[in-house]
Short mmCIF file of C-alpha atoms in Angstrom, two decimals:
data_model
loop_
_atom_site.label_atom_id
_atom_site.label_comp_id
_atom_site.label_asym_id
_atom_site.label_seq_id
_atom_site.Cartn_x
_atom_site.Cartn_y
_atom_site.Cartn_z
CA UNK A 15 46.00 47.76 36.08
CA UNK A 16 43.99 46.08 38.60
CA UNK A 17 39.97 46.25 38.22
CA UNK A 18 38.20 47.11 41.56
CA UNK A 19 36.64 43.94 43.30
CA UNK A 20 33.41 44.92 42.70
CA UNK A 21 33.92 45.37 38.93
CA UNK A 22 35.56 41.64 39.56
CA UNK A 23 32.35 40.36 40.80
CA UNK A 24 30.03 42.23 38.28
CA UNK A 25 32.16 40.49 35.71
CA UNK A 26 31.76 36.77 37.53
CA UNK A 27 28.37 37.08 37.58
CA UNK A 28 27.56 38.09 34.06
CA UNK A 29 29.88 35.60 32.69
CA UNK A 30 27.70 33.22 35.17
CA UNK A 31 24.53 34.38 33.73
CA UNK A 32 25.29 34.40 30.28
CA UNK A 33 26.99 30.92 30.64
CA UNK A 34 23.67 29.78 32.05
CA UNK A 35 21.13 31.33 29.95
CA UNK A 36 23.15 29.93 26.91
CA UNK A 37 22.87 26.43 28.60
CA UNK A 38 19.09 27.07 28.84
CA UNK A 39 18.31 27.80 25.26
CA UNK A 40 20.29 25.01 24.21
CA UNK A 41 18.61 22.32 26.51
CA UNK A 42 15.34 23.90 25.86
CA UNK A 43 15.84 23.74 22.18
CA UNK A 44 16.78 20.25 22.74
CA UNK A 45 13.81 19.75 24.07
CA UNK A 46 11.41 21.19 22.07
CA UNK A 47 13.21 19.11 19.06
CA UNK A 48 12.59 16.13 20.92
CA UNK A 49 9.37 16.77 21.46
CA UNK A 50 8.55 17.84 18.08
CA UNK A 51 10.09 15.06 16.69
CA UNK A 52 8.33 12.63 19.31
CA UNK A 53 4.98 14.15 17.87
CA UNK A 54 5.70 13.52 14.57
CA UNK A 55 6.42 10.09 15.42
CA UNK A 56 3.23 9.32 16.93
CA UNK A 57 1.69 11.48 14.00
CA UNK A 58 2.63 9.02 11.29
CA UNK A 59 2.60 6.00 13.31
CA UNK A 60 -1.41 7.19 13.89
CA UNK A 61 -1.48 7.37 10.25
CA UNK A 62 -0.31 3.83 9.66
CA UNK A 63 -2.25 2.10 11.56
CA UNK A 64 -5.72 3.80 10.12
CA UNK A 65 -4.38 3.05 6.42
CA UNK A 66 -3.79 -0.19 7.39
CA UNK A 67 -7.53 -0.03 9.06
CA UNK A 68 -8.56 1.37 5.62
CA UNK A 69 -6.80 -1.29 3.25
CA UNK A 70 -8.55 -4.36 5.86
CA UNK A 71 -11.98 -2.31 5.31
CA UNK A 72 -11.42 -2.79 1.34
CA UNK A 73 -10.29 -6.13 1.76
CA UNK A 74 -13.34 -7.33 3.78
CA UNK A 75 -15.43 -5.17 1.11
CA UNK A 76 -13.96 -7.00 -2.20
CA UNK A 77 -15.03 -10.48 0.02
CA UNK A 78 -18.33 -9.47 0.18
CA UNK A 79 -19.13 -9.09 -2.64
CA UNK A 80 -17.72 -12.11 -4.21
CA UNK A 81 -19.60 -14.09 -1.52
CA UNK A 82 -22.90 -12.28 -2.20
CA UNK A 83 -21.87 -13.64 -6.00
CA UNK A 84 -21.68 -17.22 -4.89
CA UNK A 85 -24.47 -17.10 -2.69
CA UNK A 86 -26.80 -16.35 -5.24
CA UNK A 87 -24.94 -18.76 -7.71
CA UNK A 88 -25.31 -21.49 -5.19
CA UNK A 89 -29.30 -20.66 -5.08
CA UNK A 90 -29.54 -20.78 -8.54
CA UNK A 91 -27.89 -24.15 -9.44
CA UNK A 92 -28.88 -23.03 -13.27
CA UNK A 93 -27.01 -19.84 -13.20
CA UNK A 94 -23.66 -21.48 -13.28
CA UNK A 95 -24.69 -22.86 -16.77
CA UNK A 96 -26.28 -19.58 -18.15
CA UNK A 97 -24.58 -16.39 -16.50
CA UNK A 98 -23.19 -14.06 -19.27
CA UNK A 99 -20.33 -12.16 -19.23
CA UNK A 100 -22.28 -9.09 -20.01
CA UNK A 101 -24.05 -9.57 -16.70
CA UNK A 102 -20.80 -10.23 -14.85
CA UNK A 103 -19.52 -7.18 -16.34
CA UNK A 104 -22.30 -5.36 -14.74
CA UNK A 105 -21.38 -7.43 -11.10
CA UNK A 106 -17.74 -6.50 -11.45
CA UNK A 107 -18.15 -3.00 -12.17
CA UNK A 108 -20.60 -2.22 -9.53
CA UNK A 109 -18.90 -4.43 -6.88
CA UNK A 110 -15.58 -2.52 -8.09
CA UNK A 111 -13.67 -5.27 -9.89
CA UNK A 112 -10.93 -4.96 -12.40
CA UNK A 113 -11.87 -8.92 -12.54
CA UNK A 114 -14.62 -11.08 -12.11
CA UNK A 115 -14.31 -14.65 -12.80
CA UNK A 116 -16.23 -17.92 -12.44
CA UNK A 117 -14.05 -21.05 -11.88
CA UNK A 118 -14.59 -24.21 -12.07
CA UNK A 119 -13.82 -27.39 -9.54
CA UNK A 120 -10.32 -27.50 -12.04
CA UNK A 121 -9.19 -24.39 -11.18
CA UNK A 122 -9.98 -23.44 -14.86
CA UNK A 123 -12.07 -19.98 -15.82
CA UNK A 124 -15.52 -21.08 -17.05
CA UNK A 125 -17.13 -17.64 -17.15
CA UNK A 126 -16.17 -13.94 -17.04
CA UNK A 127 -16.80 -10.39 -17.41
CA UNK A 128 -14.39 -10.89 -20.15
CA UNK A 129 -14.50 -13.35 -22.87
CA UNK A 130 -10.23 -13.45 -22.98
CA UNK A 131 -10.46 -14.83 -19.07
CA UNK A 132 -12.39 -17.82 -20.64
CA UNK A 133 -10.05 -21.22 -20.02
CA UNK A 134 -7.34 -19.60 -17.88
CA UNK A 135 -5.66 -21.60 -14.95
CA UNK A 136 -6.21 -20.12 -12.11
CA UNK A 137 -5.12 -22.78 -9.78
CA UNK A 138 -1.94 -21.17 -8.61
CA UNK A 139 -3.69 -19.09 -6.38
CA UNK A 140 -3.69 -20.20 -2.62
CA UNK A 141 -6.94 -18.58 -2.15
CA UNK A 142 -8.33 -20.55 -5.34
CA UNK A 143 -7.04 -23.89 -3.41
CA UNK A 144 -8.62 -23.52 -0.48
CA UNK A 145 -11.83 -22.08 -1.91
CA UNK A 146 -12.43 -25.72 -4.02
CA UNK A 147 -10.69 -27.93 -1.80
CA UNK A 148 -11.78 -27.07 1.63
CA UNK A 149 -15.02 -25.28 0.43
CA UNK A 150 -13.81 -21.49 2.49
CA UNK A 151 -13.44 -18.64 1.18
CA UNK A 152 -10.49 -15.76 1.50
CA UNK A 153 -9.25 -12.43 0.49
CA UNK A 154 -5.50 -11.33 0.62
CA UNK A 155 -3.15 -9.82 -1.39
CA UNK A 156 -0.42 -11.22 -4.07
CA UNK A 157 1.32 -11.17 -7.27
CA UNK A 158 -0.29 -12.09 -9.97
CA UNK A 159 1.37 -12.48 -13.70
CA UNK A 160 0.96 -9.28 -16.22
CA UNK A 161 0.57 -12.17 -18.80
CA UNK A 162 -2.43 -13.57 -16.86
CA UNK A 163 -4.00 -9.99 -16.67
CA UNK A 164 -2.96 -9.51 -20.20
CA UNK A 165 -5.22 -12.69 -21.04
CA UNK A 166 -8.26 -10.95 -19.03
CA UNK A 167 -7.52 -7.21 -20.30
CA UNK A 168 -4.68 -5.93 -22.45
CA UNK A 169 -4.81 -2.77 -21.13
CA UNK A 170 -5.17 -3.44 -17.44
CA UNK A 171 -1.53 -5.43 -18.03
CA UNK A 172 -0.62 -2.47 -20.08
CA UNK A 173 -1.68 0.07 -16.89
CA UNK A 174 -0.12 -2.19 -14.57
CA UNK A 175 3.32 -2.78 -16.14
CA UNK A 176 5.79 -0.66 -13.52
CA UNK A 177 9.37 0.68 -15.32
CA UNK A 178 11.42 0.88 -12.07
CA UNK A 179 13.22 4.40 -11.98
CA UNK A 180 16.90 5.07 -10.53
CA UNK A 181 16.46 6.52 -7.24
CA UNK A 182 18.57 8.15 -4.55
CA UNK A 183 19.68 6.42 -1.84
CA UNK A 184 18.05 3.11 -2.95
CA UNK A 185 19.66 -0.56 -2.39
CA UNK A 186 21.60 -1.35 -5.07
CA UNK A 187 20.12 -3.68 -7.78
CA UNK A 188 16.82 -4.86 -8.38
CA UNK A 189 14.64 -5.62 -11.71
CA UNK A 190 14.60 -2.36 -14.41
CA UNK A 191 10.92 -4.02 -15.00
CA UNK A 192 7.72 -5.38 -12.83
CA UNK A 193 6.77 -8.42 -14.32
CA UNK A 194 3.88 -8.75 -11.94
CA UNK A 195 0.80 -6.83 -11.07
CA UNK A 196 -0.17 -6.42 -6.89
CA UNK A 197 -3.60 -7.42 -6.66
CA UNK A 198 -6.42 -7.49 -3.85
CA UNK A 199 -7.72 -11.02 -4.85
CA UNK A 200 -10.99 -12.30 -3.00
CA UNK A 201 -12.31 -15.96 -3.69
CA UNK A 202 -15.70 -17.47 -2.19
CA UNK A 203 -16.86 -20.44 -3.04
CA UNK A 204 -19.85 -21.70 -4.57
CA UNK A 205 -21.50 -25.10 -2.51
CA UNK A 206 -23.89 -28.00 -3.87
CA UNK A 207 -26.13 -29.46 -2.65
CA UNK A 208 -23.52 -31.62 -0.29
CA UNK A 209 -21.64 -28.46 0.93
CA UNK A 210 -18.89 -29.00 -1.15
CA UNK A 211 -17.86 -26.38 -3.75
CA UNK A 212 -18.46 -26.88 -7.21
CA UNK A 213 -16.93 -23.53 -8.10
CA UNK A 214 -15.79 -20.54 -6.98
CA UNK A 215 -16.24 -16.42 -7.35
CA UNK A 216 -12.85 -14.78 -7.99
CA UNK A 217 -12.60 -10.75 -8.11
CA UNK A 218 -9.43 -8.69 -8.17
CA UNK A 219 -8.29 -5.27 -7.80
CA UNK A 220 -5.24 -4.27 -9.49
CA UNK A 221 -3.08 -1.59 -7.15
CA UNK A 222 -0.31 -1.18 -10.02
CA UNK A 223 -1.10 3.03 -11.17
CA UNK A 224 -4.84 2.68 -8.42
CA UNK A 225 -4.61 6.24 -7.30
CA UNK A 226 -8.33 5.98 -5.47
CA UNK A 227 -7.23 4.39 -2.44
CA UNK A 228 -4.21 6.58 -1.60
CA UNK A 229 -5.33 9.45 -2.16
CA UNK A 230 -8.77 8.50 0.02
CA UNK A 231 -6.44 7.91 3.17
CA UNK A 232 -4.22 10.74 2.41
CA UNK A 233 -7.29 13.11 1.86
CA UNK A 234 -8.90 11.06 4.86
CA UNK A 235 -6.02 11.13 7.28
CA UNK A 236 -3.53 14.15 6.42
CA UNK A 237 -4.65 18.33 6.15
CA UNK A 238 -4.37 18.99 2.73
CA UNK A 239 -1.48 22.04 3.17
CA UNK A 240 1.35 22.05 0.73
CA UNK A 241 4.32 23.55 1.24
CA UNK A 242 6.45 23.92 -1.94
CA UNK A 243 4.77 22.47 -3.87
CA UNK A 244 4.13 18.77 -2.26
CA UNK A 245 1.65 17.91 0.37
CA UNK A 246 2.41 17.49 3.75
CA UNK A 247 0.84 14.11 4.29
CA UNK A 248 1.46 11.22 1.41
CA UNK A 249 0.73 7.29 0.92
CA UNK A 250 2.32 4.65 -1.09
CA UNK A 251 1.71 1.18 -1.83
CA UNK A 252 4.98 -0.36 -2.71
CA UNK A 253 5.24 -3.83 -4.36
CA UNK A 254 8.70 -5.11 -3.01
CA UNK A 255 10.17 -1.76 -2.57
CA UNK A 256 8.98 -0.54 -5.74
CA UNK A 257 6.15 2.54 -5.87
CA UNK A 258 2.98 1.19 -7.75
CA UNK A 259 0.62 3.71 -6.51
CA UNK A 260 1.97 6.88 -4.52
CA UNK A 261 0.55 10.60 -4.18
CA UNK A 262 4.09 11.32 -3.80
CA UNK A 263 6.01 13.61 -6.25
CA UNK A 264 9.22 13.67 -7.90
CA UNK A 265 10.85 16.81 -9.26
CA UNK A 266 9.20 16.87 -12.28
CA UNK A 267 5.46 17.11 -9.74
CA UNK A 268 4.54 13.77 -11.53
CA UNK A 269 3.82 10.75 -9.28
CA UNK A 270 6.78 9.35 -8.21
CA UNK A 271 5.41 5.85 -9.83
CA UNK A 272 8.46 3.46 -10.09
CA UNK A 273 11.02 4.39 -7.35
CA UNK A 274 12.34 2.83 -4.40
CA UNK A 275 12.17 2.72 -1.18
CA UNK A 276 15.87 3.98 0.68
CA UNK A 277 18.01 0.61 1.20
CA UNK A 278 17.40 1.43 5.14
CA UNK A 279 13.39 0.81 5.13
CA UNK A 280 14.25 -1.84 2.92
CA UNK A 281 16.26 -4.09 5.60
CA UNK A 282 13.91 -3.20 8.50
CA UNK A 283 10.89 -3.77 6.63
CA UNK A 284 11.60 -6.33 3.58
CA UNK A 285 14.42 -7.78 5.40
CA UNK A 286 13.32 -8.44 8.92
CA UNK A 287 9.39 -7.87 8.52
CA UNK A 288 9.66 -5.14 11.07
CA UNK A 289 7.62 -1.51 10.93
CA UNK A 290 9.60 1.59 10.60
CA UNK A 291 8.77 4.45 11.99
CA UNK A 292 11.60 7.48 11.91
CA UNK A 293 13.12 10.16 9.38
CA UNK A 294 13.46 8.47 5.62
CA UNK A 295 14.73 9.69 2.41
CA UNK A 296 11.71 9.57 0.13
CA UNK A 297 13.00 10.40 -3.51
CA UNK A 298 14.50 13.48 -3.04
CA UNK A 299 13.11 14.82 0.16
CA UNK A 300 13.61 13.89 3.71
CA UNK A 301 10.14 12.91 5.72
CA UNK A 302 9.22 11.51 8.63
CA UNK A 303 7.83 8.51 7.41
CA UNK A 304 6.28 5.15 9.01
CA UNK A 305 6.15 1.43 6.68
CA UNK A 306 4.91 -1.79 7.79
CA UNK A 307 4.93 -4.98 5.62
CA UNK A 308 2.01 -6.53 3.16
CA UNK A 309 2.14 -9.97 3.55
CA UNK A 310 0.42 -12.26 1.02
CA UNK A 311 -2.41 -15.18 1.86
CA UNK A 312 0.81 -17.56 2.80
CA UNK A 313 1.98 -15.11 5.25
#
């Protein structure tokens, strides 16, 4: 049976309507996502860039006070003979040291907070080099040996060692063990009488298992809302794509201390040197995450 035009038109029109409000809710949801998701981007890429402020601002902090060391060393010719390592012990703890060291022109410990630091080779630093060689002082970060921190402090080695856990969505391979420590290593150097250095201050900061600097940016940068148990906002430091410090949690709620970084942020970031900013798979939980590179003093 026919249907009367105007029942024909009332039909056409609905079907119009519906067709177009359905087409609206759809682009504006597409919208809103991207929008959302555009805000989140330039959320964490904020957040980057001030932890990256934040790690520069302890970096220049850890040089300052190894060349407030030196400077008094170099005024005090006599000192360099008679400092104790009680009295170092004192500088490193209140200049916030896991290591404070006085070496020679040889590249060889003299003095230290501790007495086990006493003859190590410290040459193989770059920072070391061009501290006694070129008489200018540096700060960066590296590797540096578990065995050589084991010679200054057992149990900093022990804190520092890293068992690298099995993780999701990780590149395939890797070491099961770190066999080095991620340190913030400053060096200033101590000048004669002819401006050339006849020693050299050396402090370090272990990150390996150093929970006071992420959770000062995360507790500086992010709201402190959880939802399901894990903050909103985390920081890692990752040594090659390893986590040595993290506020992040695994399933278990501990720190999520030994896993890796997906096999995506891996290639952008350890493979080409790049930043990443976008959606990652962080242990077992999608974020929207941001990573940029930690070069050492050779670049």
């Amino acid at each position: 049976m026919d249907l009367p035009l105007r029942t024909r038109l009332l039909v056409v029109v609905l079907a119009v309507a519906f067709t177009g409000g359905m087409l609206t809710v759809v682009a504006g949801s597409l919208l809103i996502n991207h929008m959302v998701i555009g805000e989140a981007q330039r959320r964490v890429a904020l957040a980057l860039k001030t932890s990256r402020a934040m790690l520069d601002s302890r970096l220049q902090q850890a040089e300052a006070g190894c060349g407030a060391v030196a400077e008094w060393l170099a005024g005090d010719p006599r000192a360099l003979e008679t400092v104790s390592p009680g009295f170092l012990d004192e500088l490193r703890q209140t200049l916030g040291f896991d290591t404070l060291h006085l070496v020679g022109s040889r590249g060889v410990v003299v003095a230290a907070a501790s007495r086990g630091s006493y003859g190590l080779n410290v040459s193989d630093s770059p920072l070391v080099q061009k501290a006694l060689r070129m008489g200018q002082g540096g700060v960066g970060i590296r590797l540096v040996a578990l065995a050589q921190l084991a010679a200054d402090n057992p149990e900093l080695a022990q804190r520092a060692h890293v068992r690298v856990v099995d993780t999701p969505r990780a590149k395939p391979g890797g070491p099961t063990d770190l066999t080095d420590a991620m340190v913030i290593e400053a060096v200033m150097p101590v000048l004669g009488n002819r401006g050339r250095a006849v020693a050299a201050v050396r402090g370090c900061i272990v990150l390996n298992r150093n929970y006071d600097f992420v959770d000062f940016v995360r507790n500086s940068v992010f709201t402190m809302v959880v939802y399901k148990t894990k903050h909103l906002g985390t920081v890692t430091i990752f040594q090659r794509d390893v986590r040595i410090a993290t506020n992040v949690t695994g399933p278990t709620g501990e720190r999520a201390i030994g896993t890796r970084v997906s096999a995506e942020v891996f290639d952008k970031v350890l493979g080409k040197g790049e930043t990443w900013i976008g959606p990652a798979f962080v242990v077992d939980s999608w974020y929207m995450s941001a990573y940029e590179p930690i070069r050492d003093p050779l670049g």
